[in-house]
PDB file of C-alpha atoms in Angstrom:
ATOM      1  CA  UNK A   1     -23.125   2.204 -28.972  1.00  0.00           C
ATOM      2  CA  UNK A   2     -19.707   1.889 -30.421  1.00  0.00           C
ATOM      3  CA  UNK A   3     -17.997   2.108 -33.767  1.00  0.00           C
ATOM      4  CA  UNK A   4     -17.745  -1.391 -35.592  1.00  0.00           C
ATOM      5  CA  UNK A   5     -15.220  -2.436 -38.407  1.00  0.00           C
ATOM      6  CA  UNK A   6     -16.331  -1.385 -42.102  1.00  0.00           C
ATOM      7  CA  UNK A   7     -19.254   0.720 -40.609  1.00  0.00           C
ATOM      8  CA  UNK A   8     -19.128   4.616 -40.835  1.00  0.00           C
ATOM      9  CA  UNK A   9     -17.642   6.674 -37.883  1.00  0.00           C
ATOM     10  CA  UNK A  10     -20.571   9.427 -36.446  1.00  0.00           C
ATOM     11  CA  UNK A  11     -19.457  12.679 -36.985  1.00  0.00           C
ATOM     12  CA  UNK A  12     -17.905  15.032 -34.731  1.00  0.00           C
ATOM     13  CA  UNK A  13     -16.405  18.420 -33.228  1.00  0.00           C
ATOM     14  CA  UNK A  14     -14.530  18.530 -30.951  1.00  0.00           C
ATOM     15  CA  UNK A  15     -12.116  21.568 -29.851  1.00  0.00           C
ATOM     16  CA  UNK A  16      -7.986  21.158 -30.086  1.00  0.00           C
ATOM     17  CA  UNK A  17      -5.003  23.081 -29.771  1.00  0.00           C
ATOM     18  CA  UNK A  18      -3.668  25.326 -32.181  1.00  0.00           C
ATOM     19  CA  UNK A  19      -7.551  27.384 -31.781  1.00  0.00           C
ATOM     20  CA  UNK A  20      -8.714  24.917 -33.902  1.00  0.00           C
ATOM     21  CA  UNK A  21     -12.182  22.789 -33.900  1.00  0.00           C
ATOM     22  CA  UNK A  22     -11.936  19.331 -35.489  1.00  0.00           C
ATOM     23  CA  UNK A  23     -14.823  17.939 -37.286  1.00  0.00           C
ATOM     24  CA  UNK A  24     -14.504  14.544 -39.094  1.00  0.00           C
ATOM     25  CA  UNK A  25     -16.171  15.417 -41.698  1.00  0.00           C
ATOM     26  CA  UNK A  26     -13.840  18.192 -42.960  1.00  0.00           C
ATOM     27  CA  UNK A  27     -11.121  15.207 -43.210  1.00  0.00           C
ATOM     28  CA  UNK A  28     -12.863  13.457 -45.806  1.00  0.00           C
ATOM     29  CA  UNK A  29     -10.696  12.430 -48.589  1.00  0.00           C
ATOM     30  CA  UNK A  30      -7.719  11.682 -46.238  1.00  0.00           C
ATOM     31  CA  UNK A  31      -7.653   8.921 -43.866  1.00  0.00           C
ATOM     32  CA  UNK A  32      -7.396   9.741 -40.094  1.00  0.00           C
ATOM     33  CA  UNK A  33      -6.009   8.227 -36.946  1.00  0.00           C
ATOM     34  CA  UNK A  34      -7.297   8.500 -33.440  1.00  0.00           C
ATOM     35  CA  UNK A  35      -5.323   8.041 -30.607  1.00  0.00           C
ATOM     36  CA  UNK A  36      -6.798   8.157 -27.227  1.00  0.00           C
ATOM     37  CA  UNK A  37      -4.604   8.552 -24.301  1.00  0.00           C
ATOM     38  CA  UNK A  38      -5.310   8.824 -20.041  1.00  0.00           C
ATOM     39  CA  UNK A  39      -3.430  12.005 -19.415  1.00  0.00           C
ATOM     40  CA  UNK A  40      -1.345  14.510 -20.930  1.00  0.00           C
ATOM     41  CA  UNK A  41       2.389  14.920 -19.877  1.00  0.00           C
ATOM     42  CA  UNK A  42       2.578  11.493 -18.368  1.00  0.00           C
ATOM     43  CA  UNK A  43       5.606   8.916 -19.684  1.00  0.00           C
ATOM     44  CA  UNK A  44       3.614   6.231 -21.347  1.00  0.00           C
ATOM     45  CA  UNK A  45       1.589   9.247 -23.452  1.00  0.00           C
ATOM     46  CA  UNK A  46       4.832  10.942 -24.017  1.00  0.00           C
ATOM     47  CA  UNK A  47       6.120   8.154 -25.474  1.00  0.00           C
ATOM     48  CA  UNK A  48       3.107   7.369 -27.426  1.00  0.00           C
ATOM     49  CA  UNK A  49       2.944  10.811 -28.723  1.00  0.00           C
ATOM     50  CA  UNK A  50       6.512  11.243 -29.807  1.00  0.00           C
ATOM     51  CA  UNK A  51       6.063   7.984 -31.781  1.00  0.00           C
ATOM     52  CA  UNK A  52       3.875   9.645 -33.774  1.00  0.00           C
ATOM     53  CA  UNK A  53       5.345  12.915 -34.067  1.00  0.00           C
ATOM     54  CA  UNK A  54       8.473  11.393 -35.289  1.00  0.00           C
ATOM     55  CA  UNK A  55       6.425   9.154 -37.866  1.00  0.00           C
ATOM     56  CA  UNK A  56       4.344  12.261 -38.949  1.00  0.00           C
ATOM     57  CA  UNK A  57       6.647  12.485 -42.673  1.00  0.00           C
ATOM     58  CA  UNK A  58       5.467   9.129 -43.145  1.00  0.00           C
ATOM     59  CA  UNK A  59       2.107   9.280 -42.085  1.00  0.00           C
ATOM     60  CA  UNK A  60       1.431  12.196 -44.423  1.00  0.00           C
ATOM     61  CA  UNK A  61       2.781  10.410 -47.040  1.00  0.00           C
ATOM     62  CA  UNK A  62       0.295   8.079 -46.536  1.00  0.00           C
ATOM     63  CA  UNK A  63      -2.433  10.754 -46.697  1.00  0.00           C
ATOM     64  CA  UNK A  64      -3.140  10.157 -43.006  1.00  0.00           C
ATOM     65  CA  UNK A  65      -3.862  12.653 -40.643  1.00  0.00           C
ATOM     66  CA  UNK A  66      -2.825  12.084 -37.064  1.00  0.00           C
ATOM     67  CA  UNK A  67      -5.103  13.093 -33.705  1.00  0.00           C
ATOM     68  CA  UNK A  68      -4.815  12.838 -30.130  1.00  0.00           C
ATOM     69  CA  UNK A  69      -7.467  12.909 -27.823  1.00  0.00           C
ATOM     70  CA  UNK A  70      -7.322  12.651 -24.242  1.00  0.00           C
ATOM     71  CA  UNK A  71      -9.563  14.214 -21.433  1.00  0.00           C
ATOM     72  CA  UNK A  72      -7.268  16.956 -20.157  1.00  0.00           C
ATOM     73  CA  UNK A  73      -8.608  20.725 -21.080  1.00  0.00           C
ATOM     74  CA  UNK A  74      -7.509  22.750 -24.154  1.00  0.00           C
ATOM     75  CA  UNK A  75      -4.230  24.204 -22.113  1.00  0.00           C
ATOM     76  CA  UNK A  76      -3.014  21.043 -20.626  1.00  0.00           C
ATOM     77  CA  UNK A  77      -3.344  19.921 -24.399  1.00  0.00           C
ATOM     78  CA  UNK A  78      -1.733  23.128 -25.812  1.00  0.00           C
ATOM     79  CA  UNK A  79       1.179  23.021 -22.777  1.00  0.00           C
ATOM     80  CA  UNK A  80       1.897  18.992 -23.617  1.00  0.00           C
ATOM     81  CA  UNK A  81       2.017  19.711 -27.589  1.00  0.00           C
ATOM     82  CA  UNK A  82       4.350  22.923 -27.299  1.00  0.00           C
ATOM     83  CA  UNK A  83       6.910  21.399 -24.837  1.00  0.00           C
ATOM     84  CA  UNK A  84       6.734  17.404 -27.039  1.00  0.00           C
ATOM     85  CA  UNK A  85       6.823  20.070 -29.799  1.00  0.00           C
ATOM     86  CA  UNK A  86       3.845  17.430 -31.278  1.00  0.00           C
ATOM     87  CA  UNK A  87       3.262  18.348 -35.312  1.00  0.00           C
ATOM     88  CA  UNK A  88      -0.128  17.282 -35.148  1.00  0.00           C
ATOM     89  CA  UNK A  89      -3.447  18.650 -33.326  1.00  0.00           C
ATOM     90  CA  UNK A  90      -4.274  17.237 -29.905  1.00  0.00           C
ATOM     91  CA  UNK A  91      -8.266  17.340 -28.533  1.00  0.00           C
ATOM     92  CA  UNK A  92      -9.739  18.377 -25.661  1.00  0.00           C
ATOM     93  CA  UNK A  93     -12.782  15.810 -24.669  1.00  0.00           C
ATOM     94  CA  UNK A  94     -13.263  16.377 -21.275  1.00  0.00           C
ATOM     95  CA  UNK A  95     -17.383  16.204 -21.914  1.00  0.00           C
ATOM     96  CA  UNK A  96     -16.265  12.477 -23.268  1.00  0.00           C
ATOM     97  CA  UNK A  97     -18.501  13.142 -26.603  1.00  0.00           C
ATOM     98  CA  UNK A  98     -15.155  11.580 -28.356  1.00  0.00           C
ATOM     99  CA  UNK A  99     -14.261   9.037 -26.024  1.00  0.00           C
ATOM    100  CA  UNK A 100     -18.167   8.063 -25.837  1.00  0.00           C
ATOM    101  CA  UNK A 101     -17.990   7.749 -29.520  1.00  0.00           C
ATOM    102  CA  UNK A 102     -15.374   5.167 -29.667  1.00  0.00           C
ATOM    103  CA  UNK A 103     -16.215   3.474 -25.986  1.00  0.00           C
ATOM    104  CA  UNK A 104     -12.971   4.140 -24.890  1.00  0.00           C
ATOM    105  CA  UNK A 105     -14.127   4.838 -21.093  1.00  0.00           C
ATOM    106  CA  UNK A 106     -13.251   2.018 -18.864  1.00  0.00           C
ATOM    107  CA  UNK A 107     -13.030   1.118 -14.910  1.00  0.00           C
ATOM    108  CA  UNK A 108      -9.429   1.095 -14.197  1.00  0.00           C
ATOM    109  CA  UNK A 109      -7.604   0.107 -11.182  1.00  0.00           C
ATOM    110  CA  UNK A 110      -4.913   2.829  -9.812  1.00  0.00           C
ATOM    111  CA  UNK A 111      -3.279   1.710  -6.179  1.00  0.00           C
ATOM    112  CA  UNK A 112      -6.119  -0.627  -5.506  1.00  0.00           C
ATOM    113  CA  UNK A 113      -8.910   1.995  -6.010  1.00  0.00           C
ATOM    114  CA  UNK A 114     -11.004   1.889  -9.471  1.00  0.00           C
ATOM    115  CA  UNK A 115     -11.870   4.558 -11.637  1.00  0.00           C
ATOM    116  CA  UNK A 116     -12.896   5.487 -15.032  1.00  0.00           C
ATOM    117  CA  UNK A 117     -10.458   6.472 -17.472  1.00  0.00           C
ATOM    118  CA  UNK A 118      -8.955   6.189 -20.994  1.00  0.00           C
ATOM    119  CA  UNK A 119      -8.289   3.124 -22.477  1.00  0.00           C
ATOM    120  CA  UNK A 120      -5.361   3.580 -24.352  1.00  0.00           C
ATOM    121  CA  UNK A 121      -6.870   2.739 -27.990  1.00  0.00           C
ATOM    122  CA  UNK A 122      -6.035   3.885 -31.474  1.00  0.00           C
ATOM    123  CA  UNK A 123      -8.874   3.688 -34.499  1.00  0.00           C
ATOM    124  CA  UNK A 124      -7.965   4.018 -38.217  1.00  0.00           C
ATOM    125  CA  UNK A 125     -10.493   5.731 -40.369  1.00  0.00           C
ATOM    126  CA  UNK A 126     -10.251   5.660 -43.875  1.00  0.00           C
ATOM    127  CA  UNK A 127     -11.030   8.417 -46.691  1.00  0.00           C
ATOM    128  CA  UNK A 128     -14.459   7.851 -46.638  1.00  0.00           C
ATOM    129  CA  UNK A 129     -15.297   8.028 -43.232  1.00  0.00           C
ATOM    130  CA  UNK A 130     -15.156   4.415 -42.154  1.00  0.00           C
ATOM    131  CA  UNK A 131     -14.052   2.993 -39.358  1.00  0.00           C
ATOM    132  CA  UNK A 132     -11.038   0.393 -41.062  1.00  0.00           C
ATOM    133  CA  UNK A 133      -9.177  -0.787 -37.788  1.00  0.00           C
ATOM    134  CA  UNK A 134      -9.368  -0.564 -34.108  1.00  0.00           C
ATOM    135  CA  UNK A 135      -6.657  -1.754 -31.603  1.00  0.00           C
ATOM    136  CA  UNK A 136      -7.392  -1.555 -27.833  1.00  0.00           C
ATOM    137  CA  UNK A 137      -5.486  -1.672 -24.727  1.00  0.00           C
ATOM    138  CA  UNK A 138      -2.526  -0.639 -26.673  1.00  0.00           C
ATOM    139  CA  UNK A 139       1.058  -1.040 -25.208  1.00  0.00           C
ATOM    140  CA  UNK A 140       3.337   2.101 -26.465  1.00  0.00           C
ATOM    141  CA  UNK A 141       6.126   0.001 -27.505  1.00  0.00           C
ATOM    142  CA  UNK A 142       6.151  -1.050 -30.923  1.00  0.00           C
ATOM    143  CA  UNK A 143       2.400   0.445 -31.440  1.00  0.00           C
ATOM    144  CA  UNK A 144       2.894   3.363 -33.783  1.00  0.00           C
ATOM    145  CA  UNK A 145       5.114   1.723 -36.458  1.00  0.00           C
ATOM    146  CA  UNK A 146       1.777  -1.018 -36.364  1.00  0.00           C
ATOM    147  CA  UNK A 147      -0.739   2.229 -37.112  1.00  0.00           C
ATOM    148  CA  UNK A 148       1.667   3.012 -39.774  1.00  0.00           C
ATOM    149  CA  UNK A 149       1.808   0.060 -41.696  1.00  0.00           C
ATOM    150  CA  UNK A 150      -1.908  -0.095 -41.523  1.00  0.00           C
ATOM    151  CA  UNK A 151      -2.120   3.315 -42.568  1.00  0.00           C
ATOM    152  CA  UNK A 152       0.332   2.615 -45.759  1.00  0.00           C
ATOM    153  CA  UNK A 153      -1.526  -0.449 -46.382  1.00  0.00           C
ATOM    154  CA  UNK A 154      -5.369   1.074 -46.651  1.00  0.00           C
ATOM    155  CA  UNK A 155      -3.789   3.894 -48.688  1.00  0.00           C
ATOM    156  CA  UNK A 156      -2.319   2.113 -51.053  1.00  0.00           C
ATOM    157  CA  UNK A 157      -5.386  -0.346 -51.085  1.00  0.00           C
ATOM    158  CA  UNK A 158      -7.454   3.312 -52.333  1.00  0.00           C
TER     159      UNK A 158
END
């Protein structure tokens, strides 16, 4: 089961840097984007991640609160945010609750052989918990400033 447009996102905690646990719930009120990328400290999710670090003022401003999520364990998560020096909370899902959540699992090829792995895919989640846009198989150019402008948009929609 997946998370459909206009319909309300399950809750759920998960753990993330900083010693922190997330739970969606708590973020009621604000609107919240997930990002979900294959692998920490790799150039296409360094890219993606910077993006959003350096579009965090405006983000905020748009009383939206930015997370990563990715696979790799709490200190591959905590080493990728120190060195990107990311101002936002990445989260550790390597039991895939998260990534089960949003279906984000997929068979991916990788020098001819398949595997499963992270579709890159952000979700948009407004104040009160529902899911208010998806995009999947996202390409890093281009994609954050997109998120954004949705993110401005639903807030000043509220």
């Amino acid at each position: 089961m997946s998370v459909e447009i206009g319909q309300p996102v399950a809750d759920f905690s998960a753990p993330a840097t900083g010693d922190t646990t997330v739970t969606l719930s708590d973020l009621r009120g604000q609107q919240v984007v997930v990002y979900f990328y294959p692998k920490a400290s790799t150039p296409g999710c360094t890219t993606e991640g910077g993006d959003f670090r350096d579009r965090k003022p405006a983000f905020d401003a748009a009383n939206t609160v930015i997370l990563g999520v990715s696979r790799d364990g709490l200190r591959a998560q905590e080493n990728f945010k120190a060195k990107q020096a990311f101002n936002f909370e990445l989260i550790s899902d390597k039991d895939e609750t998260v990534c089960s959540l949003f279906d984000v699992i997929k068979t991916k090829q990788m020098y001819g052989k398949e595997h499963q792995g992270i579709e890159r895919s952000t979700f948009l989640i407004d104040k009160n918990g529902k899911l208010a846009k998806e995009w999947r198989g996202v390409k890093v150019p281009g994609h954050v400033d997109e998120v954004l402008a949705a993110a401005e948009q639903l807030n000043a929609a509220s």
